[in-house]
Structure formats: structure tokens, C-alpha cells
CSV table of C-alpha atoms and ligand atoms in Angstrom, one decimal:
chain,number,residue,atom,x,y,z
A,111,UNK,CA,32.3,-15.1,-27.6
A,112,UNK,CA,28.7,-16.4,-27.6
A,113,UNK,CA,26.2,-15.0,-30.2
A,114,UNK,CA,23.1,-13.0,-28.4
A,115,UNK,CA,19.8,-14.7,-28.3
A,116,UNK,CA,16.5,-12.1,-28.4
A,117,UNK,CA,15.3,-11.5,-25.2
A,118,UNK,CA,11.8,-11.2,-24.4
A,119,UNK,CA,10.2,-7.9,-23.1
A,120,UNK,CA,14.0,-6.4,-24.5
A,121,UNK,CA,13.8,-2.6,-25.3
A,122,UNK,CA,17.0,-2.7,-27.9
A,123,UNK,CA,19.8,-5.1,-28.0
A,124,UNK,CA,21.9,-4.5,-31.4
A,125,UNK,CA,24.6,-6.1,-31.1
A,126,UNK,CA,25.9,-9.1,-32.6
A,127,UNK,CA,28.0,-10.9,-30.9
A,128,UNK,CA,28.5,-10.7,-26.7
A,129,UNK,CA,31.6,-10.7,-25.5
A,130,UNK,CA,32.0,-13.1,-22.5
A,131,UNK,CA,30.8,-11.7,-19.1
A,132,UNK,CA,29.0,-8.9,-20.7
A,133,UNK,CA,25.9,-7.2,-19.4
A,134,UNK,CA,22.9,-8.0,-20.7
A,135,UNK,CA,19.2,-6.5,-21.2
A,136,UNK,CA,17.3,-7.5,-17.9
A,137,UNK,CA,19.9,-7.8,-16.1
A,138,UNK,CA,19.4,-6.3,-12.3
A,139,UNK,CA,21.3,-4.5,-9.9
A,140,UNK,CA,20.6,-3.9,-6.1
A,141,UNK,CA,21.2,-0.5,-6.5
A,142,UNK,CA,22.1,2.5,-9.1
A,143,UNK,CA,25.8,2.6,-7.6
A,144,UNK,CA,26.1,-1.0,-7.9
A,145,UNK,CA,24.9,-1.1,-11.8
A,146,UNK,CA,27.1,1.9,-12.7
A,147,UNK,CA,30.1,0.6,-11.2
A,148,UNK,CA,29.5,-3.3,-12.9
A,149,UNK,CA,29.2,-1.7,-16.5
A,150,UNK,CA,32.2,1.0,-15.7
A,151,UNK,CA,34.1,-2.3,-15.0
A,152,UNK,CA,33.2,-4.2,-17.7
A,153,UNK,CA,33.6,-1.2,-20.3
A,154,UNK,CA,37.2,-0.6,-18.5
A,155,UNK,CA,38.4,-4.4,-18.6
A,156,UNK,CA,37.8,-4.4,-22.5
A,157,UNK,CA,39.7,-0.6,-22.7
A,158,UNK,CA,36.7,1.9,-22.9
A,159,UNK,CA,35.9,4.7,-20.9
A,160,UNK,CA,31.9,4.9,-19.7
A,161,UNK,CA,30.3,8.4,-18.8
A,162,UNK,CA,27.1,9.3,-17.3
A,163,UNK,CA,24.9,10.7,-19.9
A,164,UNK,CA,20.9,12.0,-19.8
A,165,UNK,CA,19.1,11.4,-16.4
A,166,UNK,CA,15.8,11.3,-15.3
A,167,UNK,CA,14.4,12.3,-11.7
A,168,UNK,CA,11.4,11.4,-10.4
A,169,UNK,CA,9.2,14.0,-8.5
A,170,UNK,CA,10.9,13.0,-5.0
A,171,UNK,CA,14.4,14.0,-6.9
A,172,UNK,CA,15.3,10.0,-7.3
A,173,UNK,CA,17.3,8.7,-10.3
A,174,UNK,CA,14.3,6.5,-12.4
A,175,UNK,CA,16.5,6.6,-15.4
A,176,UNK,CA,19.9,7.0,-16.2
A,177,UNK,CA,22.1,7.1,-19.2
A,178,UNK,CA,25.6,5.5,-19.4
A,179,UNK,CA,27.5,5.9,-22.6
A,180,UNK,CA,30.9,5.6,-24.2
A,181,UNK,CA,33.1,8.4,-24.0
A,182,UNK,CA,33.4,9.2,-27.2
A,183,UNK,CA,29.4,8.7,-27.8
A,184,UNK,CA,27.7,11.0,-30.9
A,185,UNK,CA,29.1,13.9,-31.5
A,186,UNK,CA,26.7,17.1,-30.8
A,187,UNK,CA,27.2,20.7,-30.8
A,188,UNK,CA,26.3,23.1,-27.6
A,189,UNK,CA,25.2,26.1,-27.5
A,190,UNK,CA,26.4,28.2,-24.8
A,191,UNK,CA,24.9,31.4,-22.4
A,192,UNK,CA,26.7,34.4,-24.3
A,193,UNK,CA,27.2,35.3,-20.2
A,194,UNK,CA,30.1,32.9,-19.3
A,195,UNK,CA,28.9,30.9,-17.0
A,196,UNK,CA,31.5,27.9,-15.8
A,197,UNK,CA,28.2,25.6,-15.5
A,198,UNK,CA,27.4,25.8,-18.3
A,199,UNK,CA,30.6,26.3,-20.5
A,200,UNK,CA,31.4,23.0,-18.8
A,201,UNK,CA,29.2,20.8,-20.8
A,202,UNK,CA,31.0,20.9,-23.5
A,203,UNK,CA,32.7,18.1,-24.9
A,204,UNK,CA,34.6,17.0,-28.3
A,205,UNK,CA,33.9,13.5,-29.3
A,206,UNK,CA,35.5,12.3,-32.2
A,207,UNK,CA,34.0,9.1,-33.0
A,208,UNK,CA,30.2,9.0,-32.8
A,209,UNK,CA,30.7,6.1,-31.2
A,210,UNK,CA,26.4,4.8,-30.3
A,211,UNK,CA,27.4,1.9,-27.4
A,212,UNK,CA,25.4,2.9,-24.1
A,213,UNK,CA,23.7,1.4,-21.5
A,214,UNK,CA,19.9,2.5,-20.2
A,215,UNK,CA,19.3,1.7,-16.6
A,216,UNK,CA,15.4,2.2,-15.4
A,217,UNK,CA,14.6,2.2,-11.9
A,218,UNK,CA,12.6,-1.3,-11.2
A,219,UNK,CA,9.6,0.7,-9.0
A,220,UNK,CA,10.9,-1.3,-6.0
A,221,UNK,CA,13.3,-1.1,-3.4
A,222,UNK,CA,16.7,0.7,-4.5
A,223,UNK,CA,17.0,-1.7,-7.6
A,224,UNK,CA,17.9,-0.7,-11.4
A,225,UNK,CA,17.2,-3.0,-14.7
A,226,UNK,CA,18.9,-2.5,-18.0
A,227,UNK,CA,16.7,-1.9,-20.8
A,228,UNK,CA,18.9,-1.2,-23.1
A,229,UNK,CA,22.6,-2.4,-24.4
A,230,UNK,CA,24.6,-1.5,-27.2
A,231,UNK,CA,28.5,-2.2,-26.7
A,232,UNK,CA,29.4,-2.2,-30.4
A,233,UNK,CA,32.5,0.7,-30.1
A,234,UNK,CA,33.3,2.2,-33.4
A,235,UNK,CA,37.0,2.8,-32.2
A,236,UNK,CA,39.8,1.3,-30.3
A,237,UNK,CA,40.5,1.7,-27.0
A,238,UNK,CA,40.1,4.9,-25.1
A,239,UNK,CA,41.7,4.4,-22.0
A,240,UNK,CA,45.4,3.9,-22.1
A,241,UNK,CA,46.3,0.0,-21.8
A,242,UNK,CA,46.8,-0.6,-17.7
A,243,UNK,CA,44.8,2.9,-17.2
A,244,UNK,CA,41.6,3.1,-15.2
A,245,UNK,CA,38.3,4.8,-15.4
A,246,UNK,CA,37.4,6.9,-12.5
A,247,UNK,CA,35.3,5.1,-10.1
A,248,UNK,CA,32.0,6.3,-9.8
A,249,UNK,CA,30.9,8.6,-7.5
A,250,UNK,CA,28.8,7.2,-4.4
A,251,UNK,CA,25.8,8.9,-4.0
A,252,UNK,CA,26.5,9.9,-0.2
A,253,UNK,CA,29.8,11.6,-1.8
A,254,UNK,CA,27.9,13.0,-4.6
A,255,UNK,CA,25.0,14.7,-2.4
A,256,UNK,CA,28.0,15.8,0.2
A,257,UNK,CA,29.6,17.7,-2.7
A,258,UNK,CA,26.0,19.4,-4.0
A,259,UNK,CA,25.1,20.3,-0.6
A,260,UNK,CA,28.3,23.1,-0.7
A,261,UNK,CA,28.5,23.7,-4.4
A,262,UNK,CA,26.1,26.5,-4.1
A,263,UNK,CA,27.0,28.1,-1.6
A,264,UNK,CA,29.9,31.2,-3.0
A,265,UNK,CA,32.0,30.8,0.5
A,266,UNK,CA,33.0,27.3,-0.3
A,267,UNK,CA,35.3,26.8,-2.9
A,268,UNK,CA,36.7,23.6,-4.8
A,269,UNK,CA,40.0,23.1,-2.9
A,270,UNK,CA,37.5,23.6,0.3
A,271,UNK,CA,35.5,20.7,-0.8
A,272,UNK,CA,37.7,18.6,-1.7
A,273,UNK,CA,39.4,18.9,1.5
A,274,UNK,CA,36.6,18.4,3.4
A,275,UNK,CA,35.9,15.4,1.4
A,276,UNK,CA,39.3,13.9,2.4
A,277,UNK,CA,38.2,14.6,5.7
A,278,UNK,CA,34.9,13.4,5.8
A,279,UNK,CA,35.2,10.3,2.9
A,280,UNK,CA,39.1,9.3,3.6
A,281,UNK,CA,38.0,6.0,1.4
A,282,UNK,CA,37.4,8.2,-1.4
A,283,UNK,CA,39.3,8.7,-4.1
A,284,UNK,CA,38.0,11.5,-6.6
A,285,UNK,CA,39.7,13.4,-9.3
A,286,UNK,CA,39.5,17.4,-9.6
A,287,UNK,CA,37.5,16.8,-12.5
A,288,UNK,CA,35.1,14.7,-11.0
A,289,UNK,CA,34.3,17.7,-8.4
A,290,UNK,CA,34.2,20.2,-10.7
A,291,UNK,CA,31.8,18.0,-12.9
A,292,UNK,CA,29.0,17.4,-9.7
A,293,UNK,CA,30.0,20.8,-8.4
A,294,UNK,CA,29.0,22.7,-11.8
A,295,UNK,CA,26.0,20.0,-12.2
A,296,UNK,CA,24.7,20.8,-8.9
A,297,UNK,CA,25.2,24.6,-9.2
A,298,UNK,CA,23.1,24.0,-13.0
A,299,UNK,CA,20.3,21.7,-11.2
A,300,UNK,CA,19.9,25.1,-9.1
A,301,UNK,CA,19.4,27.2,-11.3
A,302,UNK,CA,16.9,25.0,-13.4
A,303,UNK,CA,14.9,24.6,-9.9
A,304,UNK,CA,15.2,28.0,-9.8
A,305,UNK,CA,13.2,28.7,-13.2
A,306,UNK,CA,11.1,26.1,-12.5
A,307,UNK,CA,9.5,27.6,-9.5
A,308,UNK,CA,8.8,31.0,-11.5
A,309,UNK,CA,12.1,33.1,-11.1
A,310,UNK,CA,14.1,33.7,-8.1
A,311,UNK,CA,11.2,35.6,-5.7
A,312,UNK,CA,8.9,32.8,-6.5
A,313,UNK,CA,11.6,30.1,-5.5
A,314,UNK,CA,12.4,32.0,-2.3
A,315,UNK,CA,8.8,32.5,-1.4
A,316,UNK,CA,8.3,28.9,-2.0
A,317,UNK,CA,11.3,28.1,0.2
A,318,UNK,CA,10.0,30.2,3.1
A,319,UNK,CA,5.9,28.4,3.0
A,320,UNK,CA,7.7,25.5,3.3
A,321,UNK,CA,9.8,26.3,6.1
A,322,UNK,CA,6.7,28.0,8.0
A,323,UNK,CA,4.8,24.8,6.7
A,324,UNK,CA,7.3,22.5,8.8
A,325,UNK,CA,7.1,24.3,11.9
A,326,UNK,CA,10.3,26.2,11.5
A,327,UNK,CA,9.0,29.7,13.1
A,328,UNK,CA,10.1,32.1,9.9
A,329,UNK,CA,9.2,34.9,9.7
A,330,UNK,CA,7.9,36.9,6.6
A,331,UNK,CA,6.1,39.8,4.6
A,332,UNK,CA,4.9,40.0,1.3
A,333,UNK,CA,3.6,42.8,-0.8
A,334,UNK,CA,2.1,42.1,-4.1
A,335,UNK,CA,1.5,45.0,-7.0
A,336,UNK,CA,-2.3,43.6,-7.5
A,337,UNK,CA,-2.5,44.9,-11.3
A,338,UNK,CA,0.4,43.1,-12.4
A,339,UNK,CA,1.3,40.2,-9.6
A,340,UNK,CA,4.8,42.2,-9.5
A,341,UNK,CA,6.5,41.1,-6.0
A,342,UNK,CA,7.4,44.9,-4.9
A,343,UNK,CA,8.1,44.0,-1.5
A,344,UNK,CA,9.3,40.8,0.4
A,345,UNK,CA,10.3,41.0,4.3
A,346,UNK,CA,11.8,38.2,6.0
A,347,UNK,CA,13.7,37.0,9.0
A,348,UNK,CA,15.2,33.4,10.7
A,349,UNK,CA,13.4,31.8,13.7
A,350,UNK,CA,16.9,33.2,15.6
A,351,UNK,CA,16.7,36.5,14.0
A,352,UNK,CA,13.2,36.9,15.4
A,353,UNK,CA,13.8,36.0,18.7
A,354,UNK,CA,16.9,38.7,18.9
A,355,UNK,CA,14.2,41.3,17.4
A,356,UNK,CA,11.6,40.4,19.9
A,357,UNK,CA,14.3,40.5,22.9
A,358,UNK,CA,16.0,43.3,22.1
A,359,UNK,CA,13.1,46.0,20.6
A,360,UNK,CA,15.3,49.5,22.0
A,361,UNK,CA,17.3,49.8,18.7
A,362,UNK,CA,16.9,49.7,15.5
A,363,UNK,CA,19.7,50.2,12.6
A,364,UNK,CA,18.4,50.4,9.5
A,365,UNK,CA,20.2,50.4,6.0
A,366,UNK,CA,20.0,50.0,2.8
A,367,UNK,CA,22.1,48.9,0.3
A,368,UNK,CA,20.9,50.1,-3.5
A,369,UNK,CA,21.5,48.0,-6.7
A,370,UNK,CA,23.3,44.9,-5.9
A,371,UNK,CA,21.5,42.6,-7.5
A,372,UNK,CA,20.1,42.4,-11.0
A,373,UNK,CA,16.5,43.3,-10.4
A,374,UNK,CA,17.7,46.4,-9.1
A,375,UNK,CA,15.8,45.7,-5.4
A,376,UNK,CA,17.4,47.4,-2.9
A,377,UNK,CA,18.4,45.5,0.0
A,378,UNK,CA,17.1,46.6,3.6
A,379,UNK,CA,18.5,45.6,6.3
A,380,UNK,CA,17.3,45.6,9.8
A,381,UNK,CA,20.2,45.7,13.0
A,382,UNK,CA,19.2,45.3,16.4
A,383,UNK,CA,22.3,45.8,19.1
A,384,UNK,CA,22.1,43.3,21.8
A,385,UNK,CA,22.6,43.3,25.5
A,386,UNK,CA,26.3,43.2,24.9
A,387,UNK,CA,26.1,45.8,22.5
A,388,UNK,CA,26.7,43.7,19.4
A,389,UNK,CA,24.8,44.8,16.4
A,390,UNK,CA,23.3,41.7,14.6
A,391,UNK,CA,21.3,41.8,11.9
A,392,UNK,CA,17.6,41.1,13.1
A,393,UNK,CA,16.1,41.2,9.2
A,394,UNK,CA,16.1,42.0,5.2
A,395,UNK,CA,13.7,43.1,2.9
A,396,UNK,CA,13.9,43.3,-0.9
A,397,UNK,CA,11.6,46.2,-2.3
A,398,UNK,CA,11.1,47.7,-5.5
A,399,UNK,CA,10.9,51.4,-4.4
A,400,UNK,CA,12.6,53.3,-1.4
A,401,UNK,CA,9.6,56.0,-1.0
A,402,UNK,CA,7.7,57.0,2.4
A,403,UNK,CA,5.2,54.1,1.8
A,404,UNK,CA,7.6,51.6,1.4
A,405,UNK,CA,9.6,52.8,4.6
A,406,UNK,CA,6.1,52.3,6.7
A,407,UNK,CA,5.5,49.0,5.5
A,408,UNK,CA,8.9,48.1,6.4
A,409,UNK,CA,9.1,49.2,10.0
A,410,UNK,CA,5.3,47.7,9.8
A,411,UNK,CA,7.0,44.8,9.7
A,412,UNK,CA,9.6,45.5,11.9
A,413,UNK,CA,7.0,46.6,15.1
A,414,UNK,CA,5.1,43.9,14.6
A,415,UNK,CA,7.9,41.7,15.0
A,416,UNK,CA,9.6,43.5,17.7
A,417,UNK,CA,6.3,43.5,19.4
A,418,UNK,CA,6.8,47.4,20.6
A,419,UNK,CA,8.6,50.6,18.9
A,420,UNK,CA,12.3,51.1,19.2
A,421,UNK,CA,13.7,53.5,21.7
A,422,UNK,CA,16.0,54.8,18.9
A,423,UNK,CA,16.3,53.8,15.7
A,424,UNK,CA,19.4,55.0,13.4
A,425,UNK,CA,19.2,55.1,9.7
A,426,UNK,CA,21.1,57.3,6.9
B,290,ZN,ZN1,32.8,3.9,-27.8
């Protein structure tokens, strides 16, 4: 044991006495992967059990601060969604000890590299990992962002993943807990983005400028209540889904599905049938109403995309 000497330019060291080889305020790490996995180590070679706690992205989506604390760190209470909502049930944890030791890791500004700013490894218990047991390693970043990118999508499920993980990161080792965790984070950070942008029509209209903006050629209608901003009509199609509307103008299938979604738009959907007499969806619109003025708009959109009228076009 040596006994801690201030450091300069220190945000919080409380501790009293350091145990040998333990990390220290300043100390820097060539990456956040790298950082996490040194203090994991340390905390696991002396019995504990570290956890990723509060984060902080920049505006490009990087980690600039990150939280690692004990597992049994302060107790708190959560309220949940009254809907049940596995995202968000998940954050709940029992901690018995209010244990306070955690580690704050800042982004340097430069390259890849983290700093700690602050250390506090006093534990107020014994040991929380079983002697000879270890932590789970963290998760590599390339993993992590694999798992997001098909957490929200409903046709993938968690034995999916994690099959395709094995697949993919044979290295790997990850618990089922571990995807579940980034899974339900990931399907959370959604739906925060999602709010963020101004509700779900907001976040897909913002999707679509920025799609048109980088030179993808979508395709896409809005109509805008003027008294009240209300989106009452959006209109949109895939760079693919306007070239099948533009080759194949003759037919036109058009449906629409009422009420499956909670804002009580009907769904509209557009079917072309191809040269091999395939029907493919060529379109979808969302719209508040389903009267005569809607309709127009809608095949509005439809003609100018098809770039003449249909021969025939079939509807219920
Ligand atoms: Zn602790």
C-alpha cells in the first residue's frame, strides 16, 4: 500500500490509501475500450464487479464522458412507464450497499484517448464477485454498434443476434445479459432520438431530408394542416420503389390498411405489378383522413411519380 499524494489539476480523489497498481486521477488510456477494460481488471483482481453507469455523447454521437461504478454503487429507486416496456423495466437494479467507488473517464479532445478525472475505490462491502469468478469483459465497441444496428429492427430477435454475433465476432465472448443490456439500451437511445426530433413524423421527415440531402433519390410528399402545423399527410417511396413506379405506370393497386398504429393514420399503400406480373409495393402514405381530397392528393403523388396515369388501377 502507498498513501495517495494530491494531484494537481485532480477533480476528486477520496481515498486514503492506494492499493498497489491502482488507477489513478490523470491517468490516460489510448482508447475508451482500453480504459474500461484496465479498471474492470483492476476492480476484478481485488474481487469487485465494475458496471457502466451515466454517459455522455457528444453531438457526433461519441462517448466524451463515461461513468464506471461498483456494482453495488447508491442505491436509487426507478420509476417505470405504467406501459411495460422491457427497455425500460430493464433499468432496474437492487443494490444493497450504497457502495460510492467509481471511476469518471473524460474524453482528452484528441485522438481516441480517455483521462480519469475522477477515482474513488473505497468499497463499503466485501467482495462481489465469487473468489476465482470473473467480470464480463467489456464489450468492444465494433460488437457493441453490430448489436444496436439490429436491436431495432422487430424481425431480428436475441437468439438471432447472438448467433450472428458468433458468426461474425467468433473471438467474442458475450453473456445473454450483456445483449439484452445493449439490445434494450439501443432500442431506449431510439426512442429518446425519436422525441428529440419532435415525435415520430418529425423524426421520419428528418430521416427522409437527409437521405434526399445525400443524393439518395427518395422520394416524398408532405401535407401540412397550415392552422395547426398537424402533419395530415406524408407520401413516400425508396429510390428502387420509384424506379418500379416509373417503369411499370399500367397498374395501380391501391389499399389501405385503417388503425394500425397509434395515431390512428391509415396506412396507404401503393402496388404496381411488374413485367412478370409480380405485385410489389411501389409506395405508402400515412394520412389523417380517407375523404375524396385525400385520395386526389394521393394518386397526385402517385402520377407524378409514375410519370403518366395507370391503365387500371384496382382498389376496394
Ligand atoms: Zn463497491
Amino acid at each position: 500500500m502507498t498513501t495517495a499524494s494530491a494531484t494537481s489539476g485532480a477533480s476528486s480523489t477520496s481515498q486514503l490509501h492506494f492499493p498497489d497498481g491502482a488507477p489513478r486521477v490523470g491517468d490516460t488510456y489510448a482508447t475508451l475500450e482500453v480504459a474500461m477494460d484496465t479498471l474492470i481488471q483492476f476492480e476484478e483482481s481485488r474481487g469487485n464487479k465494475l458496471v457502466i453507469g451515466q454517459s455522455k455523447k457528444d453531438s457526433a454521437g461519441m462517448y466524451c464522458k463515461v461513468i464506471m461504478h461498483c456494482q453495488s454503487y447508491q442505491k436509487h429507486k426507478t420509476v417505470h412507464d405504467m406501459k411495460i416496456d422491457p427497455s425500460d423495466q430493464r433499468q432496474s437494479k437492487s443494490i444493497r450497499f450504497e457502495c460510492y467507488a467509481h471511476y469518471n473517464l473524460n474524453w482528452v479532445g484528441a485522438s481516441e484517448m480517455f483521462t480519469l478525472t475522477t477515482v474513488v475505490h473505497d468499497h463499503t462491502h466485501g467482495r462481489n464477485l465469487a473468489v476465482g469468478a470473473k467480470a464480463p469483459c467489456p464489450v468492444p465497441l465494433e460488437v457493441k454498434k453490430f448489436i444496436q444496428k439490429y436491436a431495432n429492427k422487430p424481425s431480428f430477435s436475441h437468439s438471432q443476434i447472438k448467433s450472428m454475433l458468433s458468426n461474425n465476432f467468433p473471438e467474442q465472448e458475450l453473456t445473454s445479459s450483456q445483449i439484452t443490456n445493449i439490445m434494450n439500451e439501443a432500442c431506449s437511445q431510439s426512442k429518446r432520438d425519436v422525441q428529440e426530433l419532435g415525435g415520430d413524423f418529425a423524426a421520419i421527415i428528418q430521416s427522409l431530408q437527409e437521405k434526399v440531402a445525400n443524393g439518395e433519390p427518395w422520394n416524398y410528399h408532405l401535407k401540412i394542416e397550415e392552422t395547426t402545423g398537424t402533419v395530415t399527410l406524408l407520401w413516400w417511396q425508396s429510390p428502387e420503389q420509384a424506379a418500379l413506379t416509373h417503369r411499370y405506370p399500367d397498374i395501380l393497386v391501391n389499399d389501405c390498411a385503417a388503425n394500425c398504429n397509434h395515431y390512428n393514420y391509415p396506412l396507404n399503400i401503393g402496388i404496381i405489378i411488374d413485367n412478370f406480373g409480380n405485385s410489389q409495393n411501389a409506395w405508402y402514405a400515412l394520412q389523417a383522413q380517407e375523404d375524396l381530397e385525400t385520395y386526389r392528393w394521393v394518386l397526385q403523388c402517385h402520377l407524378q411519380a409514375a410519370g403518366e396515369p395507370s391503365e387500371v388501377i384496382a382498389s376496394d
